mmCIF file of C-alpha atoms in Angstrom:
data_model
loop_
_atom_site.group_PDB
_atom_site.id
_atom_site.type_symbol
_atom_site.label_atom_id
_atom_site.label_comp_id
_atom_site.label_asym_id
_atom_site.label_seq_id
_atom_site.Cartn_x
_atom_site.Cartn_y
_atom_site.Cartn_z
ATOM 1 C CA MET A 19 75.925 -15.792 -20.882
ATOM 2 C CA SER A 20 77.282 -18.320 -18.366
ATOM 3 C CA ILE A 21 73.740 -19.568 -17.670
ATOM 4 C CA LEU A 22 73.174 -20.162 -21.385
ATOM 5 C CA THR A 23 76.497 -21.996 -21.648
ATOM 6 C CA GLU A 24 75.619 -24.208 -18.711
ATOM 7 C CA TYR A 25 72.233 -24.910 -20.266
ATOM 8 C CA PHE A 26 73.804 -26.086 -23.545
ATOM 9 C CA ARG A 27 76.305 -28.220 -21.639
ATOM 10 C CA TYR A 28 73.448 -29.860 -19.791
ATOM 11 C CA ILE A 29 71.610 -30.605 -23.056
ATOM 12 C CA ILE A 30 74.755 -32.097 -24.623
ATOM 13 C CA SER A 31 75.402 -34.207 -21.533
ATOM 14 C CA GLN A 32 71.901 -35.674 -21.793
ATOM 15 C CA PHE A 33 72.287 -36.417 -25.512
ATOM 16 C CA ARG A 34 72.382 -40.123 -26.517
ATOM 17 C CA LEU A 35 73.236 -41.895 -29.744
ATOM 18 C CA ILE A 36 69.633 -43.057 -29.991
ATOM 19 C CA ASP A 37 68.588 -39.371 -29.987
ATOM 20 C CA ILE A 38 70.725 -38.763 -33.085
ATOM 21 C CA LEU A 39 69.006 -41.663 -34.811
ATOM 22 C CA ASP A 40 65.632 -40.274 -33.717
ATOM 23 C CA ILE A 41 66.440 -36.858 -35.216
ATOM 24 C CA ILE A 42 67.631 -38.407 -38.498
ATOM 25 C CA LEU A 43 64.484 -40.525 -38.816
ATOM 26 C CA LEU A 44 62.225 -37.567 -37.993
ATOM 27 C CA THR A 45 64.015 -35.343 -40.529
ATOM 28 C CA THR A 46 63.737 -38.055 -43.183
ATOM 29 C CA LEU A 47 60.020 -38.499 -42.470
ATOM 30 C CA VAL A 48 59.346 -34.762 -42.785
ATOM 31 C CA PHE A 49 61.370 -34.604 -46.019
ATOM 32 C CA VAL A 50 59.476 -37.578 -47.527
ATOM 33 C CA ILE A 51 56.097 -36.046 -46.606
ATOM 34 C CA ILE A 52 57.032 -32.689 -48.156
ATOM 35 C CA TRP A 53 58.444 -34.366 -51.281
ATOM 36 C CA PHE A 54 55.370 -36.576 -51.675
ATOM 37 C CA PHE A 55 52.843 -33.744 -51.489
ATOM 38 C CA ARG A 56 54.888 -31.126 -53.366
ATOM 39 C CA ASP A 57 53.956 -32.221 -56.920
ATOM 40 C CA ARG A 58 50.471 -33.487 -56.154
ATOM 41 C CA ARG A 59 47.047 -31.919 -56.099
ATOM 42 C CA ALA A 60 47.152 -31.664 -52.313
ATOM 43 C CA GLY A 61 50.381 -29.655 -52.397
ATOM 44 C CA LYS A 62 48.652 -26.292 -51.967
ATOM 45 C CA LEU A 63 46.418 -27.688 -49.248
ATOM 46 C CA PHE A 64 49.467 -29.084 -47.464
ATOM 47 C CA THR A 65 51.024 -25.594 -47.549
ATOM 48 C CA GLY A 66 47.848 -24.223 -45.994
ATOM 49 C CA LEU A 67 48.070 -26.805 -43.224
ATOM 50 C CA ALA A 68 51.686 -25.815 -42.541
ATOM 51 C CA ILE A 69 50.572 -22.176 -42.183
ATOM 52 C CA PHE A 70 47.732 -23.288 -39.876
ATOM 53 C CA PHE A 71 50.107 -25.121 -37.518
ATOM 54 C CA ALA A 72 52.562 -22.201 -37.599
ATOM 55 C CA ALA A 73 49.713 -19.885 -36.576
ATOM 56 C CA LEU A 74 48.702 -22.356 -33.848
ATOM 57 C CA LEU A 75 52.242 -22.350 -32.470
ATOM 58 C CA LEU A 76 52.426 -18.566 -32.581
ATOM 59 C CA CYS A 77 49.123 -18.227 -30.701
ATOM 60 C CA ALA A 78 50.395 -20.640 -28.038
ATOM 61 C CA LEU A 79 53.630 -18.658 -27.608
ATOM 62 C CA LEU A 80 51.755 -15.339 -27.339
ATOM 63 C CA ASP A 81 49.130 -16.905 -25.044
ATOM 64 C CA LEU A 82 46.189 -15.757 -27.167
ATOM 65 C CA ARG A 83 43.472 -17.660 -25.339
ATOM 66 C CA GLY A 84 40.610 -16.900 -27.734
ATOM 67 C CA MET A 85 42.566 -17.983 -30.834
ATOM 68 C CA ASN A 86 43.947 -21.000 -28.968
ATOM 69 C CA PHE A 87 40.389 -22.108 -28.148
ATOM 70 C CA ILE A 88 39.305 -21.847 -31.809
ATOM 71 C CA PHE A 89 42.410 -23.602 -33.152
ATOM 72 C CA SER A 90 42.101 -26.368 -30.537
ATOM 73 C CA ALA A 91 38.467 -26.981 -31.516
ATOM 74 C CA ILE A 92 39.467 -27.230 -35.197
ATOM 75 C CA LEU A 93 42.357 -29.534 -34.321
ATOM 76 C CA GLN A 94 40.083 -32.017 -32.524
ATOM 77 C CA VAL A 95 38.342 -32.956 -35.768
ATOM 78 C CA GLY A 96 41.342 -32.199 -37.947
ATOM 79 C CA LEU A 97 42.677 -35.762 -38.112
ATOM 80 C CA ILE A 98 39.444 -37.161 -39.551
ATOM 81 C CA ALA A 99 39.239 -34.248 -41.994
ATOM 82 C CA LEU A 100 42.811 -34.847 -43.136
ATOM 83 C CA ILE A 101 42.135 -38.526 -43.804
ATOM 84 C CA ILE A 102 39.098 -37.601 -45.919
ATOM 85 C CA ILE A 103 40.844 -34.789 -47.809
ATOM 86 C CA PHE A 104 44.077 -36.678 -48.490
ATOM 87 C CA GLN A 105 42.400 -40.037 -49.200
ATOM 88 C CA PRO A 106 43.701 -40.329 -52.810
ATOM 89 C CA GLU A 107 47.239 -39.354 -51.799
ATOM 90 C CA ILE A 108 47.244 -41.681 -48.767
ATOM 91 C CA ARG A 109 46.013 -44.558 -50.930
ATOM 92 C CA SER A 110 48.692 -43.847 -53.538
ATOM 93 C CA ALA A 111 51.415 -43.738 -50.868
ATOM 94 C CA LEU A 112 50.311 -47.022 -49.292
ATOM 95 C CA GLU A 113 50.096 -48.721 -52.685
ATOM 96 C CA ASN A 114 53.603 -47.570 -53.587
ATOM 97 C CA LEU A 115 54.854 -48.630 -50.152
ATOM 98 C CA GLY A 116 53.242 -52.044 -50.562
ATOM 99 C CA GLY A 117 54.830 -52.601 -53.968
ATOM 100 C CA ASN A 118 57.920 -54.786 -53.868
ATOM 101 C CA PRO A 119 60.611 -53.099 -56.012
ATOM 102 C CA ILE A 120 62.592 -56.331 -56.138
ATOM 103 C CA LYS A 121 59.754 -58.223 -57.775
ATOM 104 C CA LYS A 122 58.600 -55.673 -60.289
ATOM 105 C CA ILE A 123 56.638 -57.017 -63.214
ATOM 106 C CA ILE A 124 58.974 -55.304 -65.603
ATOM 107 C CA HIS A 125 61.966 -57.129 -64.139
ATOM 108 C CA ASP A 126 60.404 -60.553 -64.471
ATOM 109 C CA LYS A 127 62.714 -62.517 -66.743
ATOM 110 C CA LYS A 128 59.830 -64.465 -68.208
ATOM 111 C CA SER A 129 57.889 -61.366 -69.232
ATOM 112 C CA GLY A 130 60.701 -58.857 -69.904
ATOM 113 C CA GLY A 131 60.906 -59.688 -73.594
ATOM 114 C CA ASN A 132 57.123 -59.722 -73.896
ATOM 115 C CA VAL A 133 56.866 -56.257 -72.362
ATOM 116 C CA ARG A 134 59.477 -54.853 -74.751
ATOM 117 C CA GLU A 135 57.692 -56.378 -77.730
ATOM 118 C CA ALA A 136 54.334 -55.182 -76.410
ATOM 119 C CA ILE A 137 55.627 -51.612 -76.191
ATOM 120 C CA GLN A 138 56.619 -51.688 -79.849
ATOM 121 C CA HIS A 139 53.182 -52.944 -80.894
ATOM 122 C CA ILE A 140 51.434 -50.377 -78.678
ATOM 123 C CA CYS A 141 53.489 -47.469 -80.011
ATOM 124 C CA ASN A 142 52.922 -48.536 -83.619
ATOM 125 C CA ALA A 143 49.192 -48.939 -83.013
ATOM 126 C CA ALA A 144 48.980 -45.563 -81.221
ATOM 127 C CA THR A 145 50.691 -43.878 -84.157
ATOM 128 C CA GLU A 146 48.300 -45.425 -86.685
ATOM 129 C CA LEU A 147 45.282 -44.543 -84.534
ATOM 130 C CA SER A 148 46.616 -40.995 -84.286
ATOM 131 C CA GLN A 149 46.886 -40.724 -88.065
ATOM 132 C CA GLN A 150 43.291 -41.970 -88.389
ATOM 133 C CA TYR A 151 42.011 -39.626 -85.629
ATOM 134 C CA THR A 152 40.709 -42.601 -83.671
ATOM 135 C CA GLY A 153 40.535 -42.152 -79.901
ATOM 136 C CA ALA A 154 42.293 -44.675 -77.646
ATOM 137 C CA LEU A 155 43.078 -45.196 -73.965
ATOM 138 C CA ILE A 156 45.794 -47.742 -73.152
ATOM 139 C CA VAL A 157 46.896 -48.469 -69.579
ATOM 140 C CA ILE A 158 50.231 -50.176 -68.898
ATOM 141 C CA GLU A 159 50.116 -51.748 -65.454
ATOM 142 C CA ARG A 160 53.305 -51.433 -63.421
ATOM 143 C CA ASN A 161 53.612 -52.197 -59.667
ATOM 144 C CA THR A 162 50.074 -51.269 -58.617
ATOM 145 C CA HIS A 163 47.686 -54.076 -59.567
ATOM 146 C CA LEU A 164 44.542 -52.802 -61.273
ATOM 147 C CA GLY A 165 42.182 -55.674 -60.482
ATOM 148 C CA ASP A 166 39.337 -53.318 -59.560
ATOM 149 C CA ILE A 167 39.711 -51.571 -62.915
ATOM 150 C CA VAL A 168 39.865 -54.870 -64.829
ATOM 151 C CA GLN A 169 36.543 -55.937 -63.265
ATOM 152 C CA THR A 170 34.786 -53.035 -64.994
ATOM 153 C CA GLY A 171 35.708 -54.380 -68.452
ATOM 154 C CA ILE A 172 36.118 -57.609 -70.391
ATOM 155 C CA VAL A 173 39.120 -59.903 -69.842
ATOM 156 C CA ILE A 174 40.819 -60.724 -73.152
ATOM 157 C CA ASN A 175 44.288 -62.059 -72.278
ATOM 158 C CA ALA A 176 45.727 -61.894 -75.794
ATOM 159 C CA ASP A 177 49.070 -61.064 -77.358
ATOM 160 C CA PRO A 178 49.332 -57.367 -78.223
ATOM 161 C CA ASP A 179 49.159 -56.753 -81.937
ATOM 162 C CA GLU A 180 48.589 -53.595 -83.954
ATOM 163 C CA SER A 181 45.535 -55.081 -85.657
ATOM 164 C CA LEU A 182 43.970 -56.230 -82.381
ATOM 165 C CA ILE A 183 44.512 -52.858 -80.704
ATOM 166 C CA LYS A 184 43.132 -50.943 -83.695
ATOM 167 C CA ASN A 185 40.102 -53.225 -83.922
ATOM 168 C CA ILE A 186 39.273 -52.751 -80.239
ATOM 169 C CA PHE A 187 39.390 -48.951 -80.580
ATOM 170 C CA PHE A 188 37.537 -48.863 -83.900
ATOM 171 C CA ASN A 189 34.720 -46.366 -83.301
ATOM 172 C CA LYS A 190 32.013 -48.927 -84.104
ATOM 173 C CA ALA A 191 33.450 -51.597 -81.803
ATOM 174 C CA PRO A 192 31.569 -52.224 -78.511
ATOM 175 C CA LEU A 193 34.703 -51.780 -76.368
ATOM 176 C CA HIS A 194 36.151 -48.672 -78.019
ATOM 177 C CA ASP A 195 34.977 -46.198 -75.345
ATOM 178 C CA GLY A 196 36.745 -47.988 -72.494
ATOM 179 C CA ALA A 197 40.405 -48.420 -71.594
ATOM 180 C CA MET A 198 42.706 -51.292 -72.522
ATOM 181 C CA ILE A 199 44.799 -52.810 -69.719
ATOM 182 C CA ILE A 200 48.270 -54.169 -70.566
ATOM 183 C CA ARG A 201 49.576 -56.608 -67.956
ATOM 184 C CA ASN A 202 52.845 -58.579 -68.227
ATOM 185 C CA GLY A 203 53.183 -57.674 -71.889
ATOM 186 C CA ARG A 204 49.699 -58.903 -72.851
ATOM 187 C CA VAL A 205 46.353 -57.286 -73.562
ATOM 188 C CA HIS A 206 44.701 -58.351 -70.319
ATOM 189 C CA ALA A 207 41.363 -56.512 -70.583
ATOM 190 C CA ALA A 208 39.470 -53.907 -72.603
ATOM 191 C CA GLY A 209 36.410 -51.724 -72.216
ATOM 192 C CA CYS A 210 37.456 -50.768 -68.684
ATOM 193 C CA PHE A 211 36.276 -47.639 -66.876
ATOM 194 C CA LEU A 212 38.852 -45.382 -65.217
ATOM 195 C CA PRO A 213 38.339 -42.871 -62.382
ATOM 196 C CA LEU A 214 38.112 -39.281 -63.634
ATOM 197 C CA SER A 215 40.441 -36.659 -62.223
ATOM 198 C CA THR A 216 38.805 -33.798 -60.349
ATOM 199 C CA SER A 217 41.835 -31.521 -60.564
ATOM 200 C CA ASP A 218 41.102 -27.881 -61.389
ATOM 201 C CA GLU A 219 44.492 -27.567 -63.095
ATOM 202 C CA ILE A 220 43.479 -29.632 -66.138
ATOM 203 C CA ILE A 221 42.938 -27.393 -69.153
ATOM 204 C CA LYS A 222 39.359 -27.188 -70.401
ATOM 205 C CA ASP A 223 40.247 -28.368 -73.916
ATOM 206 C CA LEU A 224 40.963 -31.895 -72.675
ATOM 207 C CA GLY A 225 38.105 -34.379 -72.817
ATOM 208 C CA THR A 226 36.970 -37.368 -70.776
ATOM 209 C CA ARG A 227 39.727 -39.706 -72.020
ATOM 210 C CA HIS A 228 42.440 -37.359 -70.814
ATOM 211 C CA ARG A 229 40.724 -36.814 -67.457
ATOM 212 C CA ALA A 230 40.407 -40.572 -67.044
ATOM 213 C CA ALA A 231 44.088 -41.070 -67.883
ATOM 214 C CA ILE A 232 45.175 -38.436 -65.366
ATOM 215 C CA GLY A 233 42.721 -39.793 -62.790
ATOM 216 C CA LEU A 234 44.169 -43.299 -62.893
ATOM 217 C CA SER A 235 47.750 -42.021 -62.844
ATOM 218 C CA GLU A 236 46.909 -40.029 -59.694
ATOM 219 C CA CYS A 237 45.885 -43.128 -57.722
ATOM 220 C CA SER A 238 48.338 -45.665 -59.198
ATOM 221 C CA ASP A 239 51.767 -45.868 -60.829
ATOM 222 C CA ALA A 240 50.307 -46.936 -64.198
ATOM 223 C CA ALA A 241 51.458 -45.335 -67.452
ATOM 224 C CA VAL A 242 48.380 -44.316 -69.468
ATOM 225 C CA ILE A 243 48.548 -43.567 -73.194
ATOM 226 C CA VAL A 244 45.845 -41.354 -74.697
ATOM 227 C CA VAL A 245 45.164 -40.779 -78.388
ATOM 228 C CA SER A 246 42.933 -37.780 -78.999
ATOM 229 C CA GLU A 247 39.996 -38.354 -81.321
ATOM 230 C CA GLU A 248 39.781 -34.640 -82.189
ATOM 231 C CA THR A 249 43.442 -33.751 -82.806
ATOM 232 C CA GLY A 250 45.193 -37.119 -83.102
ATOM 233 C CA THR A 251 47.660 -36.019 -80.415
ATOM 234 C CA ILE A 252 49.366 -38.819 -78.473
ATOM 235 C CA SER A 253 49.728 -38.109 -74.750
ATOM 236 C CA LEU A 254 51.099 -39.997 -71.744
ATOM 237 C CA ALA A 255 49.807 -39.636 -68.175
ATOM 238 C CA VAL A 256 52.155 -40.592 -65.322
ATOM 239 C CA ASP A 257 51.997 -39.634 -61.631
ATOM 240 C CA GLY A 258 49.069 -37.288 -62.175
ATOM 241 C CA LYS A 259 50.785 -35.334 -64.966
ATOM 242 C CA LEU A 260 49.958 -35.353 -68.675
ATOM 243 C CA HIS A 261 52.762 -35.141 -71.234
ATOM 244 C CA ARG A 262 51.733 -34.487 -74.825
ATOM 245 C CA ASN A 263 52.849 -34.569 -78.472
ATOM 246 C CA TYR A 264 54.546 -37.953 -78.729
ATOM 247 C CA ASP A 265 55.324 -39.894 -81.879
ATOM 248 C CA SER A 266 56.131 -43.600 -82.171
ATOM 249 C CA LYS A 267 59.852 -43.231 -81.379
ATOM 250 C CA THR A 268 59.550 -40.775 -78.493
ATOM 251 C CA LEU A 269 56.680 -42.747 -76.959
ATOM 252 C CA CYS A 270 58.665 -45.997 -77.133
ATOM 253 C CA ARG A 271 61.686 -44.297 -75.604
ATOM 254 C CA GLU A 272 59.626 -42.866 -72.748
ATOM 255 C CA LEU A 273 57.928 -46.191 -72.005
ATOM 256 C CA TYR A 274 61.256 -48.032 -72.028
ATOM 257 C CA LYS A 275 62.524 -45.493 -69.493
ATOM 258 C CA LEU A 276 59.428 -45.774 -67.278
ATOM 259 C CA LEU A 277 59.481 -49.573 -67.326
ATOM 260 C CA ASP A 278 63.270 -49.726 -66.909
ATOM 261 C CA ILE A 279 63.740 -51.779 -70.067
ATOM 262 C CA GLU A 280 66.729 -51.503 -72.352
ATOM 263 C CA GLU A 281 66.032 -50.262 -75.846
ATOM 264 C CA GLU A 282 66.123 -52.893 -78.556
ATOM 265 C CA LYS A 283 69.253 -51.463 -80.189
ATOM 266 C CA LYS A 284 71.175 -51.751 -76.949
ATOM 267 C CA VAL A 285 70.024 -55.322 -76.459
ATOM 268 C CA LYS A 286 71.156 -56.308 -79.946
ATOM 269 C CA GLY A 287 74.479 -54.629 -79.350
ATOM 270 C CA ALA A 288 74.899 -56.607 -76.132
ATOM 271 C CA LYS A 289 74.291 -59.875 -77.993
ATOM 272 C CA LYS A 290 77.114 -59.109 -80.389
#
């Protein structure tokens, strides 16, 4: 017991303030990594990797030479494999890290009013398209710039209006199959192609539009509105998850929350 006490005293005597900071930073890093992967497609794979490293540690402690040799061989190519497997998640993390929260588009004083007005037009148009069973795919750009997506379509750069949005998604229109990109409160482009999600968790009843909406939300922070051509259901894809059964009011409320914009009633009340 005295040896153990002396050992702990020695450790404490060697402890520095910089070591406390090191432990805090390491704990924070581990927490952020776990939180980031928990609700994403790679969450289950990340759990498998945690089990793999736990098994590797156990084999090292028990001195199982055969298992250690196999695990070491796997570990040598593991880093490259991880980069390939987690490529979408790594890209998403770097894009979110590169975004400047202070200079968000939605906080731009020049475009704040335009974004609020655009949301109202979009929600009204989505509701009318839903009633007409006309399919639509509307992407609201947030911090992650979607220049590569815009290049796949036609740049329009017009004020959002119910008539314009409905005309673009009219089933005989040349751009109706693609996605519309909303940037800074304006219809920036239409007819754009989005990456399809490969997740196995998406229910089979959902079509290409919904997979495209989820796919883009997995690799960016965009909010993607989907109107189903078959059922007229209005859905919203954010952070790789699809939320369904919106109407005009609930969709507006959700978009205001996502874009951190005050609802119109509150703004009017503030003016009084």
